[in-house]
Short mmCIF file of N, CA and C in Angstrom, two decimals:
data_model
loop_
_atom_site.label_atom_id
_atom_site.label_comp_id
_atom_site.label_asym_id
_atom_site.label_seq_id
_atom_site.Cartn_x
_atom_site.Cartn_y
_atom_site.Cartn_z
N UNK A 1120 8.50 11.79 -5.10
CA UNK A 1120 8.22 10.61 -4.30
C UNK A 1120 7.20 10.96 -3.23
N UNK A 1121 6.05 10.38 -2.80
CA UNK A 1121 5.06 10.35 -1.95
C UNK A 1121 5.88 9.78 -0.95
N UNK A 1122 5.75 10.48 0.21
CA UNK A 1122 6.68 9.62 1.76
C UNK A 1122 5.91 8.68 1.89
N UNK A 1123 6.88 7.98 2.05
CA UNK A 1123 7.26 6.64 3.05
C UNK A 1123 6.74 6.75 4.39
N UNK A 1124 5.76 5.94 5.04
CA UNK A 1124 5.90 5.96 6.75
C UNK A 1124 6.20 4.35 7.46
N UNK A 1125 6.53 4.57 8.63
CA UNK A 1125 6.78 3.18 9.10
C UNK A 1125 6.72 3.03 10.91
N UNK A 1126 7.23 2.42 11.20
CA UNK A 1126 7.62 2.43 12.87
C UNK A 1126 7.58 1.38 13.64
N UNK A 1127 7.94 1.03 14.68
CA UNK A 1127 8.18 -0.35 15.68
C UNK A 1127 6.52 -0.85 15.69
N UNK A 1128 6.65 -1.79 16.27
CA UNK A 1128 5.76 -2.60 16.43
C UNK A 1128 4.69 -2.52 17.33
N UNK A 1129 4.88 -1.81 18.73
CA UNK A 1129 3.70 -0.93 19.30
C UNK A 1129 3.10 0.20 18.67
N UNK A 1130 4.16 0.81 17.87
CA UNK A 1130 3.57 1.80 17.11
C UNK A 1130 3.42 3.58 18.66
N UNK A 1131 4.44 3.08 19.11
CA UNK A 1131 5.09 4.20 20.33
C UNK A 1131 6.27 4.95 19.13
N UNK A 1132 7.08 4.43 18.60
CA UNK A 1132 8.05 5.01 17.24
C UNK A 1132 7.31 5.08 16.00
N UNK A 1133 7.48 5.83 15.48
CA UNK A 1133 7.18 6.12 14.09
C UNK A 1133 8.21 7.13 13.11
N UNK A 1134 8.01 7.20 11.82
CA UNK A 1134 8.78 7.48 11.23
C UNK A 1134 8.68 8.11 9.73
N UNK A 1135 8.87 9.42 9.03
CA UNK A 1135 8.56 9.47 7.67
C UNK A 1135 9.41 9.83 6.99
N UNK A 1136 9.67 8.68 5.57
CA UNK A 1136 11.06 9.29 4.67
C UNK A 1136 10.66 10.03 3.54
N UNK A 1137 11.25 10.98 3.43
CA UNK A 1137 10.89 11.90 2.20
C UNK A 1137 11.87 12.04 1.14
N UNK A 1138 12.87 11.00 0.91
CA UNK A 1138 13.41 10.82 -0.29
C UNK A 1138 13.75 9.47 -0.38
N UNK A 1139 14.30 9.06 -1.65
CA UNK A 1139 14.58 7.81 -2.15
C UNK A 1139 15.81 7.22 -1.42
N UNK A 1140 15.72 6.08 -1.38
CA UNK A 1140 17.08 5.35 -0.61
C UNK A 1140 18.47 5.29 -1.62
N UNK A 1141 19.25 5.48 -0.52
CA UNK A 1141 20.28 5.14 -1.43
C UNK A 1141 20.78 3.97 -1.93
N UNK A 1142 20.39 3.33 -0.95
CA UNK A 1142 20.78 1.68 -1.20
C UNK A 1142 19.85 0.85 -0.38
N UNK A 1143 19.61 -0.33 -0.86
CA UNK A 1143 18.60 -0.89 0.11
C UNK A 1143 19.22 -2.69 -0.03
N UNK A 1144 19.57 -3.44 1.03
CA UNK A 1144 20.75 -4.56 0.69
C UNK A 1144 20.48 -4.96 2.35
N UNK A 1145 20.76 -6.45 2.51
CA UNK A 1145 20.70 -7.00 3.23
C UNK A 1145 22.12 -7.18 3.50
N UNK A 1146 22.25 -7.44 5.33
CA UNK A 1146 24.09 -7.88 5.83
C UNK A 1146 23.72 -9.08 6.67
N UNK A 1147 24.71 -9.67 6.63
CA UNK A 1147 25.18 -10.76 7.02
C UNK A 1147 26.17 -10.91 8.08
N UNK A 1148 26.65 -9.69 8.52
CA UNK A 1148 27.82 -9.62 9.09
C UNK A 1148 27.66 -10.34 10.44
N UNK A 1149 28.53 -10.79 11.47
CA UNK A 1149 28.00 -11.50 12.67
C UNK A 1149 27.35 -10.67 13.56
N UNK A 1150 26.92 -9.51 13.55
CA UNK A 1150 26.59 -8.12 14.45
C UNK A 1150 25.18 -8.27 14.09
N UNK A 1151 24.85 -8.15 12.98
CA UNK A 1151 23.65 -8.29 12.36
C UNK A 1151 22.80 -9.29 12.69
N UNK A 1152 23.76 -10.43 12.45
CA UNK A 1152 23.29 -11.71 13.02
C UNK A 1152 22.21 -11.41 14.59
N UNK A 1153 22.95 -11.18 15.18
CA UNK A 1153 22.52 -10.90 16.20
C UNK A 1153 21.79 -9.99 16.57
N UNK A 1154 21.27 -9.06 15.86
CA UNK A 1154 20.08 -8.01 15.84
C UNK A 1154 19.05 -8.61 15.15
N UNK A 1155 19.43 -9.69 14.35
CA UNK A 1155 18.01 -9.88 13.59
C UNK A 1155 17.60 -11.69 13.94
N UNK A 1156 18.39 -12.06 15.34
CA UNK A 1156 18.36 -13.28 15.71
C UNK A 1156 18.48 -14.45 14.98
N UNK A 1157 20.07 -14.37 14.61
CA UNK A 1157 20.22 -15.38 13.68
C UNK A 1157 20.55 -15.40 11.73
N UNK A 1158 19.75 -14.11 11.43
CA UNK A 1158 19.73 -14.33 9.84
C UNK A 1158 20.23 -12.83 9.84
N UNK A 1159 20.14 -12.53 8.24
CA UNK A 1159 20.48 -11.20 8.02
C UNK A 1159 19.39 -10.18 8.28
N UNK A 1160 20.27 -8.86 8.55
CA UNK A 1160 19.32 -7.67 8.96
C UNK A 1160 19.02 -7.09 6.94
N UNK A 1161 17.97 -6.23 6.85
CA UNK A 1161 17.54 -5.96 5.80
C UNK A 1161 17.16 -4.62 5.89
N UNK A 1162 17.97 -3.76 5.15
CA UNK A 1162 18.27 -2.51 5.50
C UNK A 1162 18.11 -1.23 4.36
N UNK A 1163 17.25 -0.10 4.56
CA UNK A 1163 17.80 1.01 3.83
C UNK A 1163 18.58 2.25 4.45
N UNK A 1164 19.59 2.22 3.20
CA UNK A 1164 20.25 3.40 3.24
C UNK A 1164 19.65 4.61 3.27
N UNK A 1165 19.45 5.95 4.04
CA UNK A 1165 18.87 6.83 3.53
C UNK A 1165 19.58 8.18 3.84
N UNK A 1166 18.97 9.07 3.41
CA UNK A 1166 19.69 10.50 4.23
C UNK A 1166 18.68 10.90 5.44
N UNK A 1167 19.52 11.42 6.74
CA UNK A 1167 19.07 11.81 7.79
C UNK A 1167 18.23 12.73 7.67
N UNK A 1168 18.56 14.04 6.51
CA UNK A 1168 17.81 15.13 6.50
C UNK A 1168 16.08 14.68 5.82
N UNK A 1169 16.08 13.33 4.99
CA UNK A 1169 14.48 13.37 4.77
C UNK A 1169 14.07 12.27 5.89
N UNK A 1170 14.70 11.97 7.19
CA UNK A 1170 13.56 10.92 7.72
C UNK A 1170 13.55 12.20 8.97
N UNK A 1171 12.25 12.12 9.63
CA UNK A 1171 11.47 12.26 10.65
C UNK A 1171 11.57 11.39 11.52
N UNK A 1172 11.98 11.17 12.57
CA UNK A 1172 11.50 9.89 13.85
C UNK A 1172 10.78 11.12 14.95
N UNK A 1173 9.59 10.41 15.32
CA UNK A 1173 8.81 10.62 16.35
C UNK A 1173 9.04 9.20 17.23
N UNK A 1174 8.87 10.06 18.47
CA UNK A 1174 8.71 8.59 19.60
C UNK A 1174 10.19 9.04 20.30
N UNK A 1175 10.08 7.64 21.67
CA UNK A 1175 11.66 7.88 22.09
C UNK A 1175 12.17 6.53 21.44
N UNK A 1176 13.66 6.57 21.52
CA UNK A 1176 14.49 5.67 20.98
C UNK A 1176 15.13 5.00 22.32
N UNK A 1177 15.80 3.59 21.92
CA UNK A 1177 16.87 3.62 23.21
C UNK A 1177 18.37 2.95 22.11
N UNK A 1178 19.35 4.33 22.29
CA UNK A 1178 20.62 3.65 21.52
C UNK A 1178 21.46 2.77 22.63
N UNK A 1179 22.16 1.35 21.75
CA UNK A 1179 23.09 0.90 21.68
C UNK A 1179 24.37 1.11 21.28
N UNK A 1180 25.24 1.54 21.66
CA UNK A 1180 26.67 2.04 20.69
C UNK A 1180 27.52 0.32 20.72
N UNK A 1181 27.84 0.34 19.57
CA UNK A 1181 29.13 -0.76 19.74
C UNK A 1181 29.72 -0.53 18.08
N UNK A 1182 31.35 -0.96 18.23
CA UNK A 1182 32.18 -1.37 17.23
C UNK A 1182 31.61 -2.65 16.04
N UNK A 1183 30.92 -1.90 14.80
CA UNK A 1183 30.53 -2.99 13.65
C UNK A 1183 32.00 -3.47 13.36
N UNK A 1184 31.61 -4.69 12.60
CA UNK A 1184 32.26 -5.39 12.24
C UNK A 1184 33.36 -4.86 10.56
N UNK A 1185 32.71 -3.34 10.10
CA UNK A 1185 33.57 -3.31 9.56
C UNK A 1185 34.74 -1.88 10.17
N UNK A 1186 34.59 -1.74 11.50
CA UNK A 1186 35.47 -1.18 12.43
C UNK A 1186 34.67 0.15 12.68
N UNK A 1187 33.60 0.44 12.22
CA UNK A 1187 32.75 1.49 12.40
C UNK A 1187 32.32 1.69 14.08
N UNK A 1188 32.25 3.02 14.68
CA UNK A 1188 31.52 2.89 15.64
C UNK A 1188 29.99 3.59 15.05
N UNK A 1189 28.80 2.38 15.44
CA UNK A 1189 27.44 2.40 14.98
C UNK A 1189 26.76 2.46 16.09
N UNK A 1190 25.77 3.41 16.38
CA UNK A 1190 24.81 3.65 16.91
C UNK A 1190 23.38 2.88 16.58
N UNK A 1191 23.13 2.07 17.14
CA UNK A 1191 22.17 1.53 16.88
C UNK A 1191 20.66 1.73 17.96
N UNK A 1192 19.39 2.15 17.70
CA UNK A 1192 18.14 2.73 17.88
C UNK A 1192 17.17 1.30 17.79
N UNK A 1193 16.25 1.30 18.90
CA UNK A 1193 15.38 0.25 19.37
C UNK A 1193 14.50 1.30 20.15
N UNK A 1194 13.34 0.98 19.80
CA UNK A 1194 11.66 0.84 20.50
C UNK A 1194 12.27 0.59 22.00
N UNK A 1195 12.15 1.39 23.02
CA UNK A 1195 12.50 1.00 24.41
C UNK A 1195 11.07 -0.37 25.38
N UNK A 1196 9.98 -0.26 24.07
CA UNK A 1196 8.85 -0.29 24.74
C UNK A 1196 8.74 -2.13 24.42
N UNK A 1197 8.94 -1.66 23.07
CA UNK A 1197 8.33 -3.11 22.28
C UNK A 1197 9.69 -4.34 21.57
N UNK A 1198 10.74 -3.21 21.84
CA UNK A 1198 12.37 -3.60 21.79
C UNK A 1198 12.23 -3.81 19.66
N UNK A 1199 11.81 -3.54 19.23
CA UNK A 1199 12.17 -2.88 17.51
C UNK A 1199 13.22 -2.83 17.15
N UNK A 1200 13.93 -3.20 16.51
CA UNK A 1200 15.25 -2.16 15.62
C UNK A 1200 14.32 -1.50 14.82
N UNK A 1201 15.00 0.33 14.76
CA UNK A 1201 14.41 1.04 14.71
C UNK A 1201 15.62 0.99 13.11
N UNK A 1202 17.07 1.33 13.35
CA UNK A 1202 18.04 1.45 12.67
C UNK A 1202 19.30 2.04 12.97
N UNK A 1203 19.78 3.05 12.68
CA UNK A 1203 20.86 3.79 13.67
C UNK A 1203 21.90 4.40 12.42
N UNK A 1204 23.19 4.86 12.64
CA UNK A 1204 23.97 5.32 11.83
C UNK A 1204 25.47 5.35 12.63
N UNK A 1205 26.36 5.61 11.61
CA UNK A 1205 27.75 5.02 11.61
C UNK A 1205 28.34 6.74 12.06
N UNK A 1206 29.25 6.79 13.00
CA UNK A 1206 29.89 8.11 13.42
C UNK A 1206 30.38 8.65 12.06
N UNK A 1207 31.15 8.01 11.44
CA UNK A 1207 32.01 8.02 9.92
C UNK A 1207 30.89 8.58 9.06
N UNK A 1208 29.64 8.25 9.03
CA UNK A 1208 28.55 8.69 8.08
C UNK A 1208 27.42 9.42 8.64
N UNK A 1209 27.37 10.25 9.50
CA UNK A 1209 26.24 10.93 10.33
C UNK A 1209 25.22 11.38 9.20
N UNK A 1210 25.48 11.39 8.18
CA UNK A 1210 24.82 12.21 7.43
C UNK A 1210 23.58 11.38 6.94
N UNK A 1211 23.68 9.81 6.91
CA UNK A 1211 23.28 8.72 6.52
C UNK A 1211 22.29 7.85 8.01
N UNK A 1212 21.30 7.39 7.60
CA UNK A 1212 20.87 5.99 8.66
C UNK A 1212 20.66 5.39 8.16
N UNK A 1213 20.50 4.57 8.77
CA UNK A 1213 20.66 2.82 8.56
C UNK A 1213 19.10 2.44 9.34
N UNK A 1214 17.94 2.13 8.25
CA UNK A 1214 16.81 2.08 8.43
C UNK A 1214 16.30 0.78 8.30
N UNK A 1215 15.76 -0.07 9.16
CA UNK A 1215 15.06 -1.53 8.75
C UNK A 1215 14.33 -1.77 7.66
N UNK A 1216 14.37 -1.88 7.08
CA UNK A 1216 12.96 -2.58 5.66
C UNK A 1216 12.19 -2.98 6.61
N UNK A 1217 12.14 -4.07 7.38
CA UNK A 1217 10.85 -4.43 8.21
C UNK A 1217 10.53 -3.34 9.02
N UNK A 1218 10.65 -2.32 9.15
CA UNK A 1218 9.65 -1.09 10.12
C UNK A 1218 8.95 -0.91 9.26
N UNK A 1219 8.94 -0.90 7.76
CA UNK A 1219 8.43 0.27 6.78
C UNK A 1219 7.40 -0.33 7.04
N UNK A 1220 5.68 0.38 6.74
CA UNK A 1220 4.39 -0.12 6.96
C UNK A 1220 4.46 -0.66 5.29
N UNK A 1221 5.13 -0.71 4.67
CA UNK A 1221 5.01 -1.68 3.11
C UNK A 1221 5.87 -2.11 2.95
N UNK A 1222 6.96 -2.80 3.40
CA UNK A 1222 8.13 -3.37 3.08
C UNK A 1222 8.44 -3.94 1.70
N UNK A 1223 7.42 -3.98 0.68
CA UNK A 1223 8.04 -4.59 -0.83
C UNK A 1223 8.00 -3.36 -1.77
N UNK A 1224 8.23 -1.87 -0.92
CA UNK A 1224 8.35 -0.78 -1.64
C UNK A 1224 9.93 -0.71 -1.76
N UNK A 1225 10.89 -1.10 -1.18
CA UNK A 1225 11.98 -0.99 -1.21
C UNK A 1225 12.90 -3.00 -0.98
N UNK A 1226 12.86 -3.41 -2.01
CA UNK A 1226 13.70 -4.66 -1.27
C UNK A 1226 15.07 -4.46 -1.84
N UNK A 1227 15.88 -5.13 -0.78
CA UNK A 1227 17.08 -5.43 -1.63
C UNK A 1227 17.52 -5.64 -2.34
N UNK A 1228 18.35 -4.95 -2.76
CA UNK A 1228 19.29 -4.70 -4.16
C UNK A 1228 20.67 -5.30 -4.04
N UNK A 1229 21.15 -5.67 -3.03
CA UNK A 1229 22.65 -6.51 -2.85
C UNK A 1229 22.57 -6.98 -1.24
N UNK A 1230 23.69 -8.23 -1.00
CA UNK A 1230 23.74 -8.67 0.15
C UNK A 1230 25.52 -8.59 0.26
N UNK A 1231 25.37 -7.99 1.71
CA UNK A 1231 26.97 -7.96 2.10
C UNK A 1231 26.88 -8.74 2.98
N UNK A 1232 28.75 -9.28 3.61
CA UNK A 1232 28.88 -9.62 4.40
C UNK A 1232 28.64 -11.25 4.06
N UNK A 1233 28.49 -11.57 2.75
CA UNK A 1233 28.48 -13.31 2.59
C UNK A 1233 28.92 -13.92 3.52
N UNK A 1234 30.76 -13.67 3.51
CA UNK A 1234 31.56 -14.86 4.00
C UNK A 1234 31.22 -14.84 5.47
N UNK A 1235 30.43 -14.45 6.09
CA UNK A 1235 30.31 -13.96 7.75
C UNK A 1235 29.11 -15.14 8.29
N UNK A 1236 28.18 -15.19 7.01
CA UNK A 1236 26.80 -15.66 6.69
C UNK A 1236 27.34 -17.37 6.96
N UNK A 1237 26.20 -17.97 8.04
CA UNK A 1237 26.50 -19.19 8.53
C UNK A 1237 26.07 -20.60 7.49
N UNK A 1238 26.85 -21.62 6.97
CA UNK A 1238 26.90 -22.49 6.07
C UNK A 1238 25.14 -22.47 5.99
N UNK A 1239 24.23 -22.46 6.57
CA UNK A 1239 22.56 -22.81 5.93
C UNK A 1239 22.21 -21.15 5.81
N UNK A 1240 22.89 -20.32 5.67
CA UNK A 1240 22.21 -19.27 5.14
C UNK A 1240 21.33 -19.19 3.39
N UNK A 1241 20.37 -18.45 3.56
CA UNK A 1241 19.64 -18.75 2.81
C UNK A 1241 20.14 -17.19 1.43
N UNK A 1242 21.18 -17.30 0.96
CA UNK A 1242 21.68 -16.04 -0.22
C UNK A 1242 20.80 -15.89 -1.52
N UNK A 1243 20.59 -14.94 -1.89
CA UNK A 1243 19.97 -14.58 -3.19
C UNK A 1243 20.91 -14.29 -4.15
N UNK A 1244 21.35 -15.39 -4.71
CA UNK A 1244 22.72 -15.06 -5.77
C UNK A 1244 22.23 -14.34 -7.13
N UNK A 1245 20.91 -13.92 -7.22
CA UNK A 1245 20.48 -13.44 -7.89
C UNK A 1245 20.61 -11.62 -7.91
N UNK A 1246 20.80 -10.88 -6.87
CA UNK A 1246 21.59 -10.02 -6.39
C UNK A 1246 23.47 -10.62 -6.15
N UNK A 1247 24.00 -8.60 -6.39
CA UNK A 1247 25.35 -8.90 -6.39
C UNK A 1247 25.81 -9.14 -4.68
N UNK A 1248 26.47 -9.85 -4.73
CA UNK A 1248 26.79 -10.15 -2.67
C UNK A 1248 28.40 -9.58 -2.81
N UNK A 1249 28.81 -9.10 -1.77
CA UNK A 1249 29.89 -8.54 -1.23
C UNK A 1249 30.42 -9.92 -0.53
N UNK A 1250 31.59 -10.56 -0.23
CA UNK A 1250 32.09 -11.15 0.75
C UNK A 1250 32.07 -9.89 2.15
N UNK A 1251 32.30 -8.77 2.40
CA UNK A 1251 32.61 -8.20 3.60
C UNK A 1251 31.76 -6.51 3.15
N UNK A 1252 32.32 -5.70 4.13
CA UNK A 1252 32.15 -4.16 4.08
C UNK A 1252 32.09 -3.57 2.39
N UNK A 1253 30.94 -2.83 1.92
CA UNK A 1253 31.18 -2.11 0.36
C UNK A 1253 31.30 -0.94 1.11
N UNK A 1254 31.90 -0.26 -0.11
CA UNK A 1254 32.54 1.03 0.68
C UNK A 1254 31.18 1.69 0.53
N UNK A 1255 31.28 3.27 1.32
CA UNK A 1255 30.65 3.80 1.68
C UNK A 1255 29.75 4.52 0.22
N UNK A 1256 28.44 4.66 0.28
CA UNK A 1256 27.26 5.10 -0.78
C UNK A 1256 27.50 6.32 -0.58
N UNK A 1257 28.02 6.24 -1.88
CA UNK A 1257 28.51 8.32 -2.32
C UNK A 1257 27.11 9.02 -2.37
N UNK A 1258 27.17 9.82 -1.39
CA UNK A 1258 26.25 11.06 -1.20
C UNK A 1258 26.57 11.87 -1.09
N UNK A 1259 26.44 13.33 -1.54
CA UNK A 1259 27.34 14.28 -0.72
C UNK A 1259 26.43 15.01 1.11
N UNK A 1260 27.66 15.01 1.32
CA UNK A 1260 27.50 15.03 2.81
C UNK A 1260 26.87 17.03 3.47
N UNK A 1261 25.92 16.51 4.10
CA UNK A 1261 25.28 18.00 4.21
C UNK A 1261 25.84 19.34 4.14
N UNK A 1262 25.50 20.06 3.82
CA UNK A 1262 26.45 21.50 4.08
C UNK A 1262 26.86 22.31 5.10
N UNK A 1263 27.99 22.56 5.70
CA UNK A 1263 28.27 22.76 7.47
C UNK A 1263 27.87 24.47 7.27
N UNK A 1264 27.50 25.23 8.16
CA UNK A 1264 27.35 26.69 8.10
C UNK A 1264 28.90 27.16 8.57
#
């Protein structure tokens, strides 16, 4: 795979992935809602060890909706979701599709979090949708020394 680059919108963050996603799926959940003002956030799965972030970040911590505590990463400058990762999955982030500088290199492959999703949401039943949380994308988890 040729990396991936991407980054916030001043272009103060930046970012390069050097392997394939694990999953790439849009949520719905009401948390989301609210990071992506209103609609679903649109997201890849990836491993920590191939992305690079340059720049500073500014984290948010709060309790997701599927009881996770998630760290969530924003552009301090230009306010971005950058992406962030789940304490439960350190090994993993949670990367925007809209940072990527090509976003139709990776689109979604499933939408979670349906039943959360407000009566005019706009669903792609053409992908498989989750009503809530899919369990966690089997990776194996880095090697501790």
């Amino acid at each position: 795979m040729d990396a991936v680059t991407g980054g916030c919108l001043c272009g103060a963050v930046r970012y390069t992935l050097t392997a394939e996603p694990v999953a790439a799926r849009q949520c719905w959940c009401r948390l989301c809602q609210y990071l992506a003002a209103g609609t679903a956030t649109a997201n890849l799965i990836v491993s920590r060890e191939a992305l690079a972030l340059s720049g500073l970040l500014t984290e948010y911590v709060s309790i997701a909706d599927s009881g996770n505590v998630m760290r969530r990463h924003f552009c301090p400058t230009c306010g971005t979701p950058i992406g962030g990762l789940a304490d439960a999955r350190e090994h993993l982030y949670v990367l925007r599709i809209g940072t990527l500088d090509d976003p139709d290199l990776y689109p979604p492959q499933s939408t979670i979090w349906t039943d959360a999703a407000p009566r005019w949401a706009v669903i792609d039943h053409d992908l498989p949708t989750l009503p809530g949380q899919p369990p966690a994308p089997v990776t194996p988890a880095p090697e501790t020394a």
